[in-house]
Short mmCIF file of C-alpha atoms in Angstrom, two decimals:
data_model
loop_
_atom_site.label_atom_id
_atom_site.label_comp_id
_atom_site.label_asym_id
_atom_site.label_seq_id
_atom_site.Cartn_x
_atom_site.Cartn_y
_atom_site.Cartn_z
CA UNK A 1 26.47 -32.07 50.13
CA UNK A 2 25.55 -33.85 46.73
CA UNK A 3 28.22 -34.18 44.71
CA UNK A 4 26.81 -31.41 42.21
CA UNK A 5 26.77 -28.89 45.29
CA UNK A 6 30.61 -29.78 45.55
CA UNK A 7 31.66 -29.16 42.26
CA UNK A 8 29.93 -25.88 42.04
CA UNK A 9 31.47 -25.10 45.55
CA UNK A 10 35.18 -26.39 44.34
CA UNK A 11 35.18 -24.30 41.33
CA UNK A 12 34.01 -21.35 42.59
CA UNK A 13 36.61 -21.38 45.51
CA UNK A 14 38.90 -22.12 42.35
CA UNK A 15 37.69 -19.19 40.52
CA UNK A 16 37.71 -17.03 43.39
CA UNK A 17 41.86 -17.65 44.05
CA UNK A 18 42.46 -17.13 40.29
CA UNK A 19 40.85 -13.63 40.75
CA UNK A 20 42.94 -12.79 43.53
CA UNK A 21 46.00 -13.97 42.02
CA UNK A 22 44.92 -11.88 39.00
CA UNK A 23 44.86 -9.22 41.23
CA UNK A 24 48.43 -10.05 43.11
CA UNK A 25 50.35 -10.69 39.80
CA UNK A 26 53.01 -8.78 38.47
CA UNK A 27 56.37 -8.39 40.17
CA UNK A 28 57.10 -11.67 39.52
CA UNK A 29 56.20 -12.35 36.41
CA UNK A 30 57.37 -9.32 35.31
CA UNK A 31 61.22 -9.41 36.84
CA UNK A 32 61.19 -13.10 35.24
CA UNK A 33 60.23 -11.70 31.72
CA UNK A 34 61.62 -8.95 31.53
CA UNK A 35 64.97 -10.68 32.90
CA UNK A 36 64.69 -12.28 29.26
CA UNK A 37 66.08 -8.79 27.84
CA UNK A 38 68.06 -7.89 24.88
CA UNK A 39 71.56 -9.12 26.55
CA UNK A 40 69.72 -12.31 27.56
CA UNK A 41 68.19 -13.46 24.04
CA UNK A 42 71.37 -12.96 22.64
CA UNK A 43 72.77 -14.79 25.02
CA UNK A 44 70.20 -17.97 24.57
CA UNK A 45 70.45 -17.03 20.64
CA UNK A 46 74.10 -17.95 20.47
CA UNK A 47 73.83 -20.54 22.74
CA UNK A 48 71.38 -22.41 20.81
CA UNK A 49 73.54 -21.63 17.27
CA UNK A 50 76.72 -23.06 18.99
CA UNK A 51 75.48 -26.15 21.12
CA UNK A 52 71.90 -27.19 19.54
CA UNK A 53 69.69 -28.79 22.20
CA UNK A 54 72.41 -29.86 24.69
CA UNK A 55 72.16 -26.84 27.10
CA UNK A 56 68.21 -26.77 27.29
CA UNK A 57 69.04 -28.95 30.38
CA UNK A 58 71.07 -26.65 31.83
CA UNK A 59 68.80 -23.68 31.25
CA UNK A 60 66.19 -25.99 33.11
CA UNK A 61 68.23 -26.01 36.66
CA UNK A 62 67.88 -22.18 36.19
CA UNK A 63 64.09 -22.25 36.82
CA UNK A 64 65.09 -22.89 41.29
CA UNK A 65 67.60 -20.80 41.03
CA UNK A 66 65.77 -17.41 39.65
CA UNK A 67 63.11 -18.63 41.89
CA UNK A 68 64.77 -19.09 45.41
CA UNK A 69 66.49 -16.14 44.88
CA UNK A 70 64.09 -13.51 43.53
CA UNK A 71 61.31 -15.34 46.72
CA UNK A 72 63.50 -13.55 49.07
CA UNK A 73 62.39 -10.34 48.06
CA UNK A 74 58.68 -11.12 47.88
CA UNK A 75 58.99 -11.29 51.53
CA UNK A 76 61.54 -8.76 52.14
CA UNK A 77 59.57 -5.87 50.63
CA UNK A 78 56.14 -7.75 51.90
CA UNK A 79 57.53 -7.51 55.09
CA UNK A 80 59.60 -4.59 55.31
CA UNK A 81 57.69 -2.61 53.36
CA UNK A 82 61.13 -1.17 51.64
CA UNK A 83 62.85 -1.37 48.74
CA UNK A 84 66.45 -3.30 48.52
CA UNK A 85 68.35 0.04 48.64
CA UNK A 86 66.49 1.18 51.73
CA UNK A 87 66.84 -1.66 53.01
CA UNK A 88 70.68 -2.43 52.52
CA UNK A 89 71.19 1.62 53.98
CA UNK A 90 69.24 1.22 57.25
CA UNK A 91 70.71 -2.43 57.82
CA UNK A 92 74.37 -1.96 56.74
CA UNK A 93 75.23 1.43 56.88
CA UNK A 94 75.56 4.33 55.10
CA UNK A 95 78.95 2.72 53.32
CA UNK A 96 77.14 -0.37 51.80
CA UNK A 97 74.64 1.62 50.77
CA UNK A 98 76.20 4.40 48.98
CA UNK A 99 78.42 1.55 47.34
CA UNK A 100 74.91 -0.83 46.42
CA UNK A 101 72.81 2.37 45.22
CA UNK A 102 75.83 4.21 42.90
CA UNK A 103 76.82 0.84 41.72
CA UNK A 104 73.36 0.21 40.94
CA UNK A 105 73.08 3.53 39.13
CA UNK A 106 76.07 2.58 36.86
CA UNK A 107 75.40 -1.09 36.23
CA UNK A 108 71.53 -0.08 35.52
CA UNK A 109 72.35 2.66 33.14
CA UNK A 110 74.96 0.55 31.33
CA UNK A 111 72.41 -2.31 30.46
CA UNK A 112 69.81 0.39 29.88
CA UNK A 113 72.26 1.28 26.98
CA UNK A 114 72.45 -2.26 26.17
CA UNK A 115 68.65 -2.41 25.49
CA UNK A 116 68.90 0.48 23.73
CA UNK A 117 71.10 -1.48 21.65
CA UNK A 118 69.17 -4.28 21.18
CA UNK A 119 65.80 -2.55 20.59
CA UNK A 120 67.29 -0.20 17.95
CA UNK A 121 69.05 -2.87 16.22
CA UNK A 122 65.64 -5.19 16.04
CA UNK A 123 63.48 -2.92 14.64
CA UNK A 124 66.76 -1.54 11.98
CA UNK A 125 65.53 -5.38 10.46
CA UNK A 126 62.17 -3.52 9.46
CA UNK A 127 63.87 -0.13 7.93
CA UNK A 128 63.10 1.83 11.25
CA UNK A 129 65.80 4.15 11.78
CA UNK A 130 67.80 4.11 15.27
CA UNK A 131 66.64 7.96 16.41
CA UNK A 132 62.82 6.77 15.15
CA UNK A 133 63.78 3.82 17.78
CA UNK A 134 64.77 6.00 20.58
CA UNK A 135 62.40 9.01 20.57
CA UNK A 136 59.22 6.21 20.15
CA UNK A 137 60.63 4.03 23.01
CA UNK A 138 61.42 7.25 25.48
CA UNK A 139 57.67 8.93 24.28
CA UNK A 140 56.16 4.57 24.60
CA UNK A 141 57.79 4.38 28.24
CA UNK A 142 56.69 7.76 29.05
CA UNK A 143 52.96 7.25 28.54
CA UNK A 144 53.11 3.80 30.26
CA UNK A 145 54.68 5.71 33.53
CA UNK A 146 52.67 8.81 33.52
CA UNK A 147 48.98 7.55 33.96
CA UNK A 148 49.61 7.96 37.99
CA UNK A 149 48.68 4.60 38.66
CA UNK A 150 51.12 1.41 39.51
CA UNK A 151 47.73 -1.07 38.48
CA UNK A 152 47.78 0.73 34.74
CA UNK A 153 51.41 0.54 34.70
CA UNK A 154 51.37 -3.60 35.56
CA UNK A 155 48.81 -4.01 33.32
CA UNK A 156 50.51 -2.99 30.20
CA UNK A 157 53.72 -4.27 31.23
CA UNK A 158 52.54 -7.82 31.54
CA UNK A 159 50.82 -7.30 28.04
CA UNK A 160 54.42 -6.89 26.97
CA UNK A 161 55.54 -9.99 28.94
CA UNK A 162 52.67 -11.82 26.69
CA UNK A 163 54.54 -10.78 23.59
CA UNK A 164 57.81 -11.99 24.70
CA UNK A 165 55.95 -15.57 24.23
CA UNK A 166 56.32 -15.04 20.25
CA UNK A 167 59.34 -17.30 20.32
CA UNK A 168 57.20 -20.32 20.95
CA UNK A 169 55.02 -20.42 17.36
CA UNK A 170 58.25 -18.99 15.79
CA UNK A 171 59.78 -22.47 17.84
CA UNK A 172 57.06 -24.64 16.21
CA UNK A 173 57.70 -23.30 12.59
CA UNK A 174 60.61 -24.46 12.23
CA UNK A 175 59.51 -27.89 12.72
CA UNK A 176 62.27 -29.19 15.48
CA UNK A 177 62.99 -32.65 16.13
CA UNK A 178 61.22 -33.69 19.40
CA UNK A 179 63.12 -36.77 19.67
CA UNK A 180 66.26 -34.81 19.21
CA UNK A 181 65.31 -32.26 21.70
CA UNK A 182 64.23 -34.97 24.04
CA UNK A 183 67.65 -37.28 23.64
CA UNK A 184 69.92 -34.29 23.69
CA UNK A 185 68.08 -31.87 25.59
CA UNK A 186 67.04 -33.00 28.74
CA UNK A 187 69.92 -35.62 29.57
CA UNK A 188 72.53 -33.76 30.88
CA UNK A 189 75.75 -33.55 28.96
CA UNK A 190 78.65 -31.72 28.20
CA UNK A 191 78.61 -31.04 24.09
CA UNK A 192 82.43 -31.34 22.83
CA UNK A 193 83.43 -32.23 26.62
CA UNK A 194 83.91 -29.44 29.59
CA UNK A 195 86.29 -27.15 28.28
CA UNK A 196 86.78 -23.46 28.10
CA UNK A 197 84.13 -22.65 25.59
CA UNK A 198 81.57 -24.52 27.15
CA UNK A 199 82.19 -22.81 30.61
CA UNK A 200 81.96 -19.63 29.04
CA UNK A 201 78.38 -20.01 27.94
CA UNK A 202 77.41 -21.67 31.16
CA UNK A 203 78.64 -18.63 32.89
CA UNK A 204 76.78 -16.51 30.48
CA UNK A 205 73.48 -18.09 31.23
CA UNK A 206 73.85 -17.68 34.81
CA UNK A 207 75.24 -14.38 34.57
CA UNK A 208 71.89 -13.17 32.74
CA UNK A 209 69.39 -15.03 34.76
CA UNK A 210 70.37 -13.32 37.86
CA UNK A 211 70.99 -9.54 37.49
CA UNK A 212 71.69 -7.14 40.03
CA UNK A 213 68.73 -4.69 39.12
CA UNK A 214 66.06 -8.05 39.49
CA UNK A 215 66.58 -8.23 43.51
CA UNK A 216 66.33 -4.06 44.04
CA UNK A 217 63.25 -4.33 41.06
CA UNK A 218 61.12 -6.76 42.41
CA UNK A 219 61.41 -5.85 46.30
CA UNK A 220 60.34 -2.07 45.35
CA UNK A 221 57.48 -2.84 42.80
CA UNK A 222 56.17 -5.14 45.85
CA UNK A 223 56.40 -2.39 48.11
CA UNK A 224 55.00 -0.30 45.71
CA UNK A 225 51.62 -2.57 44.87
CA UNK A 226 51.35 -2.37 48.48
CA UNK A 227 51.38 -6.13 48.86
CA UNK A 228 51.16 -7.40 52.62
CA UNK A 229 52.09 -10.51 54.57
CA UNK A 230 49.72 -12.36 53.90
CA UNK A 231 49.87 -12.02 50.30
CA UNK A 232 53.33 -13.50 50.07
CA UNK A 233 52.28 -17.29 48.74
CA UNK A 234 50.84 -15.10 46.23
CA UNK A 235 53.87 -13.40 45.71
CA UNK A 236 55.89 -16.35 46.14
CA UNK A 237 53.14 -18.59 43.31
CA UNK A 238 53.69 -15.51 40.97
CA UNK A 239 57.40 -15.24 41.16
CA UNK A 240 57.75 -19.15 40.80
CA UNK A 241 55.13 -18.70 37.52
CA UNK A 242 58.19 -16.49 36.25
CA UNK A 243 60.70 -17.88 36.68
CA UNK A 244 59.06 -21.33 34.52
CA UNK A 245 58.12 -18.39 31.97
CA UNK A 246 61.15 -17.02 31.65
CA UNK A 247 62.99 -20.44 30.93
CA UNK A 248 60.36 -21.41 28.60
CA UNK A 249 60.65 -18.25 26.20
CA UNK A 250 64.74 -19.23 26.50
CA UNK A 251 64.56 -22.78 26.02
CA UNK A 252 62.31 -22.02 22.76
CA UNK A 253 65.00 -19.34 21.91
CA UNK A 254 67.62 -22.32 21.92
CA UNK A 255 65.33 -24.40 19.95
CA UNK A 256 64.97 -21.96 17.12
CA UNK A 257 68.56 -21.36 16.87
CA UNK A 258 69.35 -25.40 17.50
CA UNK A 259 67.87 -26.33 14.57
CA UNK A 260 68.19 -23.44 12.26
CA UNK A 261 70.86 -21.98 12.99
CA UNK A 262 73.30 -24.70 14.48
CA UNK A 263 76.93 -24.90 13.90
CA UNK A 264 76.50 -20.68 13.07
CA UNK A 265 78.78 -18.40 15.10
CA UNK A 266 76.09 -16.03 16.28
CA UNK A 267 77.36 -12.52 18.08
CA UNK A 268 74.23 -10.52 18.35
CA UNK A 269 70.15 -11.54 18.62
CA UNK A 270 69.54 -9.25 15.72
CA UNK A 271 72.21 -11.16 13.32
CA UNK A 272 70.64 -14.17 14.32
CA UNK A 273 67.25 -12.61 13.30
CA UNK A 274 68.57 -11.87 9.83
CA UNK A 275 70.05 -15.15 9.44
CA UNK A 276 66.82 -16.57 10.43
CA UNK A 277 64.59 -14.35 7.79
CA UNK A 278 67.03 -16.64 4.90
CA UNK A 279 65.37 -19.40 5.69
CA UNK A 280 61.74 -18.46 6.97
CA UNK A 281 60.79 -14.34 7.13
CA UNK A 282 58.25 -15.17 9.56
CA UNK A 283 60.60 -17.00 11.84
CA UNK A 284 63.29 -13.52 11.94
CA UNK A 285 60.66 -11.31 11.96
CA UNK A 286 59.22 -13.23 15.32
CA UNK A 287 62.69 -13.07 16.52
CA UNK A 288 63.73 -9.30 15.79
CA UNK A 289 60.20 -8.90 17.14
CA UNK A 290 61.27 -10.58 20.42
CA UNK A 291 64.14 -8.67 20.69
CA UNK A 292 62.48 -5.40 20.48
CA UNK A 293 60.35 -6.56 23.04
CA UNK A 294 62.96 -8.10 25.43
CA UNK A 295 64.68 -4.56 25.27
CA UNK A 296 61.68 -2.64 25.83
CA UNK A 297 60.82 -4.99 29.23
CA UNK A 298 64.23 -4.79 30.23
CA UNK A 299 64.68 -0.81 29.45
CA UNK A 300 60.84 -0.60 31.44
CA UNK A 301 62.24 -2.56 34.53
CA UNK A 302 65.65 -1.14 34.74
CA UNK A 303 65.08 2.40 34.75
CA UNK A 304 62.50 2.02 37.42
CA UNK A 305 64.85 0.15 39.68
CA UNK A 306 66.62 3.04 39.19
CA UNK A 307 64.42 5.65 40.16
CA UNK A 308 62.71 3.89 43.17
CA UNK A 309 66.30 3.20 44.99
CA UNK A 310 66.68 7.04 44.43
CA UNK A 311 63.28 8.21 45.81
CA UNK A 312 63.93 5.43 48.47
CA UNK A 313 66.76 6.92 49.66
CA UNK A 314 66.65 10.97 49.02
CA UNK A 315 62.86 10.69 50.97
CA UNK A 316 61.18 11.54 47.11
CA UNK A 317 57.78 10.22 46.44
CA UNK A 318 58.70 7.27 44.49
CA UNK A 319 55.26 5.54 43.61
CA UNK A 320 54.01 4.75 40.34
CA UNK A 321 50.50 5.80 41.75
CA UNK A 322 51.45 9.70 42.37
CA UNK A 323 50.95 12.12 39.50
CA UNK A 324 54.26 14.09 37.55
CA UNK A 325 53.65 16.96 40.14
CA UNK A 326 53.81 15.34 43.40
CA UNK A 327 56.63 13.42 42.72
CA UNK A 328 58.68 15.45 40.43
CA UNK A 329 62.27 14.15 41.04
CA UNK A 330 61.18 10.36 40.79
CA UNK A 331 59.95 11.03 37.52
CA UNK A 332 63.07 13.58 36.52
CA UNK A 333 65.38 10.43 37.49
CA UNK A 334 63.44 8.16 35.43
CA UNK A 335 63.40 10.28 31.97
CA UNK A 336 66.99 11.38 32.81
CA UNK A 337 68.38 7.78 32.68
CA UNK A 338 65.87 6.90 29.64
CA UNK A 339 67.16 9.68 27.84
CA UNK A 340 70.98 9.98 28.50
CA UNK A 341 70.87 5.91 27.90
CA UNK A 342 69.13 6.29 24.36
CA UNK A 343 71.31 9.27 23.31
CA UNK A 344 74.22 6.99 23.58
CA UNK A 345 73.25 4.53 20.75
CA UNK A 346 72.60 7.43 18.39
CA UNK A 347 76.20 9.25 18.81
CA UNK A 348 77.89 8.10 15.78
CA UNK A 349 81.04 5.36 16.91
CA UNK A 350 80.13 5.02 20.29
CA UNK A 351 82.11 1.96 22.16
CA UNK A 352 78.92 0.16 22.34
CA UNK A 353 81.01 -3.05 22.47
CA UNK A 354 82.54 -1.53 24.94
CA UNK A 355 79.69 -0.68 26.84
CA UNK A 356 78.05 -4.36 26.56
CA UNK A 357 81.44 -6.02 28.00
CA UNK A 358 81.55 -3.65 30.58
CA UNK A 359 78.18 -4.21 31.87
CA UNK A 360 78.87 -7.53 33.01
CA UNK A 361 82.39 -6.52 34.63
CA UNK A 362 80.40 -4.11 36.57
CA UNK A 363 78.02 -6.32 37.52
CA UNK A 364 79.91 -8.59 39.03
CA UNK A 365 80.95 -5.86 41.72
CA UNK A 366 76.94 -5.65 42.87
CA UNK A 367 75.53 -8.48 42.73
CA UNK A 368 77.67 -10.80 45.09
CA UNK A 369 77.12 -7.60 47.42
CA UNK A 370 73.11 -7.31 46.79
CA UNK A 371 72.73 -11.49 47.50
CA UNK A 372 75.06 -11.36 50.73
CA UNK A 373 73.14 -8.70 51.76
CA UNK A 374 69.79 -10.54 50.70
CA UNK A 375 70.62 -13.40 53.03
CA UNK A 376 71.77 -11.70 55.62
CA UNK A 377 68.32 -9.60 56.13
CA UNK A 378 66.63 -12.53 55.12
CA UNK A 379 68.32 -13.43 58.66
CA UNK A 380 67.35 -10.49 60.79
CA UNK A 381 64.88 -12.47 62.97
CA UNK A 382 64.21 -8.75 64.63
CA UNK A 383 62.49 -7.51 61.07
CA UNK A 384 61.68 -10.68 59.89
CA UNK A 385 60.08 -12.33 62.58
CA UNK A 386 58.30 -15.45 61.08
CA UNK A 387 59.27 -14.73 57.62
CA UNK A 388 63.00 -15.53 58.75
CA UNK A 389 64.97 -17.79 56.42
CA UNK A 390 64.46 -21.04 57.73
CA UNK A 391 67.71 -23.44 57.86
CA UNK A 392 66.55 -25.34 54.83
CA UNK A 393 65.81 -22.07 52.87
CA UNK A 394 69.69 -20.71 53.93
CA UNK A 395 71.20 -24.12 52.93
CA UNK A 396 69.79 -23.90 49.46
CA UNK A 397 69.47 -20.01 48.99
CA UNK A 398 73.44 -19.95 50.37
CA UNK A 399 74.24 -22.70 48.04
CA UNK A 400 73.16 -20.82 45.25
CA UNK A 401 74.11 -17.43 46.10
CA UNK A 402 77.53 -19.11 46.34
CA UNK A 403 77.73 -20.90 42.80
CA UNK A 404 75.95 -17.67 41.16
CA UNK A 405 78.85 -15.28 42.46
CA UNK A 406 81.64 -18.05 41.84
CA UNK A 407 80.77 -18.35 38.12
CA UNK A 408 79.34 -14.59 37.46
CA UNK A 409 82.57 -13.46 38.41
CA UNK A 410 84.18 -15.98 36.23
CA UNK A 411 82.38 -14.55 33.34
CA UNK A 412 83.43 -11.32 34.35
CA UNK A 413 86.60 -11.76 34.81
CA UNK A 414 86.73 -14.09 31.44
CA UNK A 415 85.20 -10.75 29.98
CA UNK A 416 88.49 -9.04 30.96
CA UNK A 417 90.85 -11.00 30.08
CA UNK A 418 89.25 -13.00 27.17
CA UNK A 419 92.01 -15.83 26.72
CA UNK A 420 91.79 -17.02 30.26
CA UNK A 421 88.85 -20.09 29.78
CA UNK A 422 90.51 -20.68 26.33
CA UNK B 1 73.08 27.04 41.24
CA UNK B 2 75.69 27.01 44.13
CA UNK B 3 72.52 27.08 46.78
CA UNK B 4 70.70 23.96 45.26
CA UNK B 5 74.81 22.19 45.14
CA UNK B 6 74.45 23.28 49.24
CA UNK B 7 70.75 22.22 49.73
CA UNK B 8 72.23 18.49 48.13
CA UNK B 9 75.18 18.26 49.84
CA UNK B 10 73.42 18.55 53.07
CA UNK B 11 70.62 16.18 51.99
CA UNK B 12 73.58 13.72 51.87
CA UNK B 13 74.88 14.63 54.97
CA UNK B 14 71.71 13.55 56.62
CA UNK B 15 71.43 10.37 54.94
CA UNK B 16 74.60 9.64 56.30
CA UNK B 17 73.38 10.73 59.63
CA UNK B 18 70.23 8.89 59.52
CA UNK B 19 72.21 5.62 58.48
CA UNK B 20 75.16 6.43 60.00
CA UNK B 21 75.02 2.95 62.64
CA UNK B 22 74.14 -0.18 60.82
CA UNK B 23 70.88 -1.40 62.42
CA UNK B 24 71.46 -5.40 61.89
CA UNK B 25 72.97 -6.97 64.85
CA UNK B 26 76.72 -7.53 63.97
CA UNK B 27 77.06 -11.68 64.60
CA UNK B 28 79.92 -13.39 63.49
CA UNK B 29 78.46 -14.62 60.59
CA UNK B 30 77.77 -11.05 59.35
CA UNK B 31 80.96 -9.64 60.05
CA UNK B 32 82.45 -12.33 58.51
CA UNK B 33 80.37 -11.61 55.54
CA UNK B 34 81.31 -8.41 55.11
CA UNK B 35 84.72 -8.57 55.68
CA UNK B 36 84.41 -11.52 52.55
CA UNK B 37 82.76 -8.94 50.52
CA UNK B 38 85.30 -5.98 51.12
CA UNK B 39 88.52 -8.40 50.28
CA UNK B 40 86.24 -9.49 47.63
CA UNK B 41 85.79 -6.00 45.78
CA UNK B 42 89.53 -5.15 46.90
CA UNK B 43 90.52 -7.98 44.39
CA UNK B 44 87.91 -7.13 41.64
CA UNK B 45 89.64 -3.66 41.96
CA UNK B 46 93.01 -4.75 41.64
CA UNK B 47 92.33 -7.22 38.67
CA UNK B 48 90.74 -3.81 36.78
CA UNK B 49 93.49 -1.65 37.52
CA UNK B 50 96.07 -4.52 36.23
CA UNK B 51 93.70 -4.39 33.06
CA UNK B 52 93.79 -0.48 32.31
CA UNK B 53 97.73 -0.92 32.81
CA UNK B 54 97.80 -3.73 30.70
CA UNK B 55 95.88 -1.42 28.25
CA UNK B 56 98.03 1.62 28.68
CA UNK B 57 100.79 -0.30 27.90
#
């Protein structure tokens, strides 16, 4: 073969495995973006306002974790051809799974509140009022889910993971040091020494890269695209895409904030946004931008975790690619939790603070539950077969099932009783 | 009303007969991993109920 006849061969072999990786994308990418949500830019907003560039390492370990976690389910639901809920019922018991599915249920609709919050506080920036917020978001989410087919429903969801990339031109306009970012960012250190503070936002990093709803999400939308055995590297490539995604948009968060907004005591992504409109519009608008868009991926995700354990469970059709009328109760579940969760942000002094702290106390009951239970089916050699966890793959999933529930509950638990890392 | 309460209370009734014996094989590693998980939530519980009393109070 002349070396002309190679190079045409080689890239069309290469252009033939992007197509079918264009085809196989979404569950991944989307669980990593969308993971990014409302809680979680506030969470990288502050955290770039209080500590600068010294965290971006940390945020960079975080890329393995989401990963080696969220692979699991790629070839659960490849394999299984269930969703987590399903899955946790016919494996544990009815107990486990009544507690995992109505612990879901709360902890999903609490954070679906939460992006309600965010969204309607983003686009407040621009003069939109909060109902305006809520009925376009409900009608938006509506359309997206109604079209009867899970491809359609991808589709425009990963156009929505493309906007959550606005961060990085907002990141280059504000003209960051690259040597700083470089010295402080990617050595690892401890700004101000380990103490209380700086544990708290460590645990608050962790605690939104890994929620409860991303495990039960990503196993039923792979089930749902119908995705097979052998398409698991695919799954695997795609989740692993996410999860460097994911860390990207938050390590540009951090560097927006770093150098803008350092040394300001930021509480909410949408404050930060107005602080960051003082200095350059374009910059807050990007961010308030971003934070409608992190809610509305989050709020997309969320509710559908939702509805899918449900139909899982009850024996409803629960695809995206059935029409309103043969699966009637998947769809009722779905609006009923959009609805109910937007209603709450408009009733005039509702605990929303409240509701935000809560979310993570909750959380913290499900999702040591939803990883033991991960590994353990990830064990079941009987279902499995040779998609078992290999030793390797238990060593360093274990090990990081083990630090996420250690310091999640931590930041839980620091959420109750607020003086205890102090 | 009351017939649609009855047609869902026995839909749940035969989930919990359909799932009613876990299907996993019960090794020592998993019971031990339960058991973790129940004294787990146990505590979680406890800490929240000392927090609404410290509330109440």
């Amino acid at each position: 073969m002349n070396p002309l006849s190679r190079l045409y061969y080689s890239s069309h072999k290469m252009w033939k495995s992007v197509q079918l990786y264009l085809i196989l994308a979404g569950p991944g990418i989307v669980v990593m973006v969308a993971d990014n949500d409302a809680g979680g830019i506030t969470t990288y907003a502050a955290t770039g306002a209080k500590y600068g560039f010294n965290l971006i390492w940390f945020l960079l370990i975080l890329i393995p974790v989401a990963y080696y976690v969220q692979e699991m389910t790629v070839r659960l639901g490849a394999v299984t051809k269930r969703g987590h809920a399903e899955a946790i019922f016919d494996a544990f018991g009815a107990f486990w799974g009544w507690f995992s599915l109505i612990d879901l249920m709360i902890v999903d609709w609490l954070t679906l509140v939460t992006e309600f919050v965010g969204m309607t506080a983003a686009l407040h920036i621009f003069g939109v009022p909060p109902w305006l917020t809520v009925v376009a978001v409900c009608v938006l989410m509506g359309v997206i889910v109604l079209n009867g087919r899970y491809w359609t429903w991808e589709k425009i969801t990963l156009l929505f993971c493309a906007l959550n990339l606005i961060y990085i031109p907002g990141a280059f306009m504000v003209n960051p040091s690259v040597h700083d970012i470089l010295r402080n960012g990617l050595i690892p250190n401890f700004p101000g020494g380990f103490n209380g503070q700086l544990f708290f936002y460590l645990m608050a990093n962790i605690g939104t890269t890994i929620a409860p709803w991303m495990l039960f999400f990503q196993q039923s939308a792979v089930v749902d695209k119908g995705m097979l055995e052998k398409d698991i590297p695919w799954g695997k490539f795609d989740t692993f895409l996410g999860s460097i995604l994911t860390v990207v948009v938050a390590v540009f968060i951090v560097v927006v904030t770093g150098t803008v907004l350092h040394g300001v005591d930021i509480d909410d992504a949408s404050q930060a946004a107005r602080a960051l409109m003082k200095t350059n519009h374009w910059v807050g608008a990007f961010m308030a931008i971003g934070l409608f868009d992190a809610g509305l991926l989050g709020a997309i995700c969320i509710s559908l975790a939702s509805s899918w354990a449900f139909g899982e469970i009850f024996g409803w059709a629960h695809s995206l690619n059935t029409k309103i009328k043969e699966a009637p109760w998947f769809y009722a579940s779905y609006f009923f939790t959009l609805i109910t969760a937007g209603l709450v942000v408009l009733i005039p002094g509702a605990p929303l603070v409240l509701i935000t702290l809560f979310v993570q106390v909750v959380a913290v009951t499900l999702l040591p539950a939803a990883l033991v239970f991960l590994i353990l089916l990830l064990n079941d050699k009987a279902t499995m077969g040779e998609y078992c966890n290999t030793p390797s793959q238990n060593f360093i999933a274990g090990s990081i099932v083990v630090v996420i529930v250690v310091l999640s509950t931590l930041y839980g638990v620091s959420t109750l009783f607020p003086t205890l890392f102090q | 009303m009351p017939s649609q309460l009855k047609r869902f209370a026995g839909k749940i009734r035969e989930i919990n007969q359909h799932y009613a014996k876990p299907r996993i094989e019960m090794s020592g590693a998993v019971k031990v991993s339960l058991m973790a998980l129940r004294v787990y939530l146990l505590v979680l519980v406890a800490l929240l109920i000392y927090k609404f009393v410290l509330l109440v109070r």
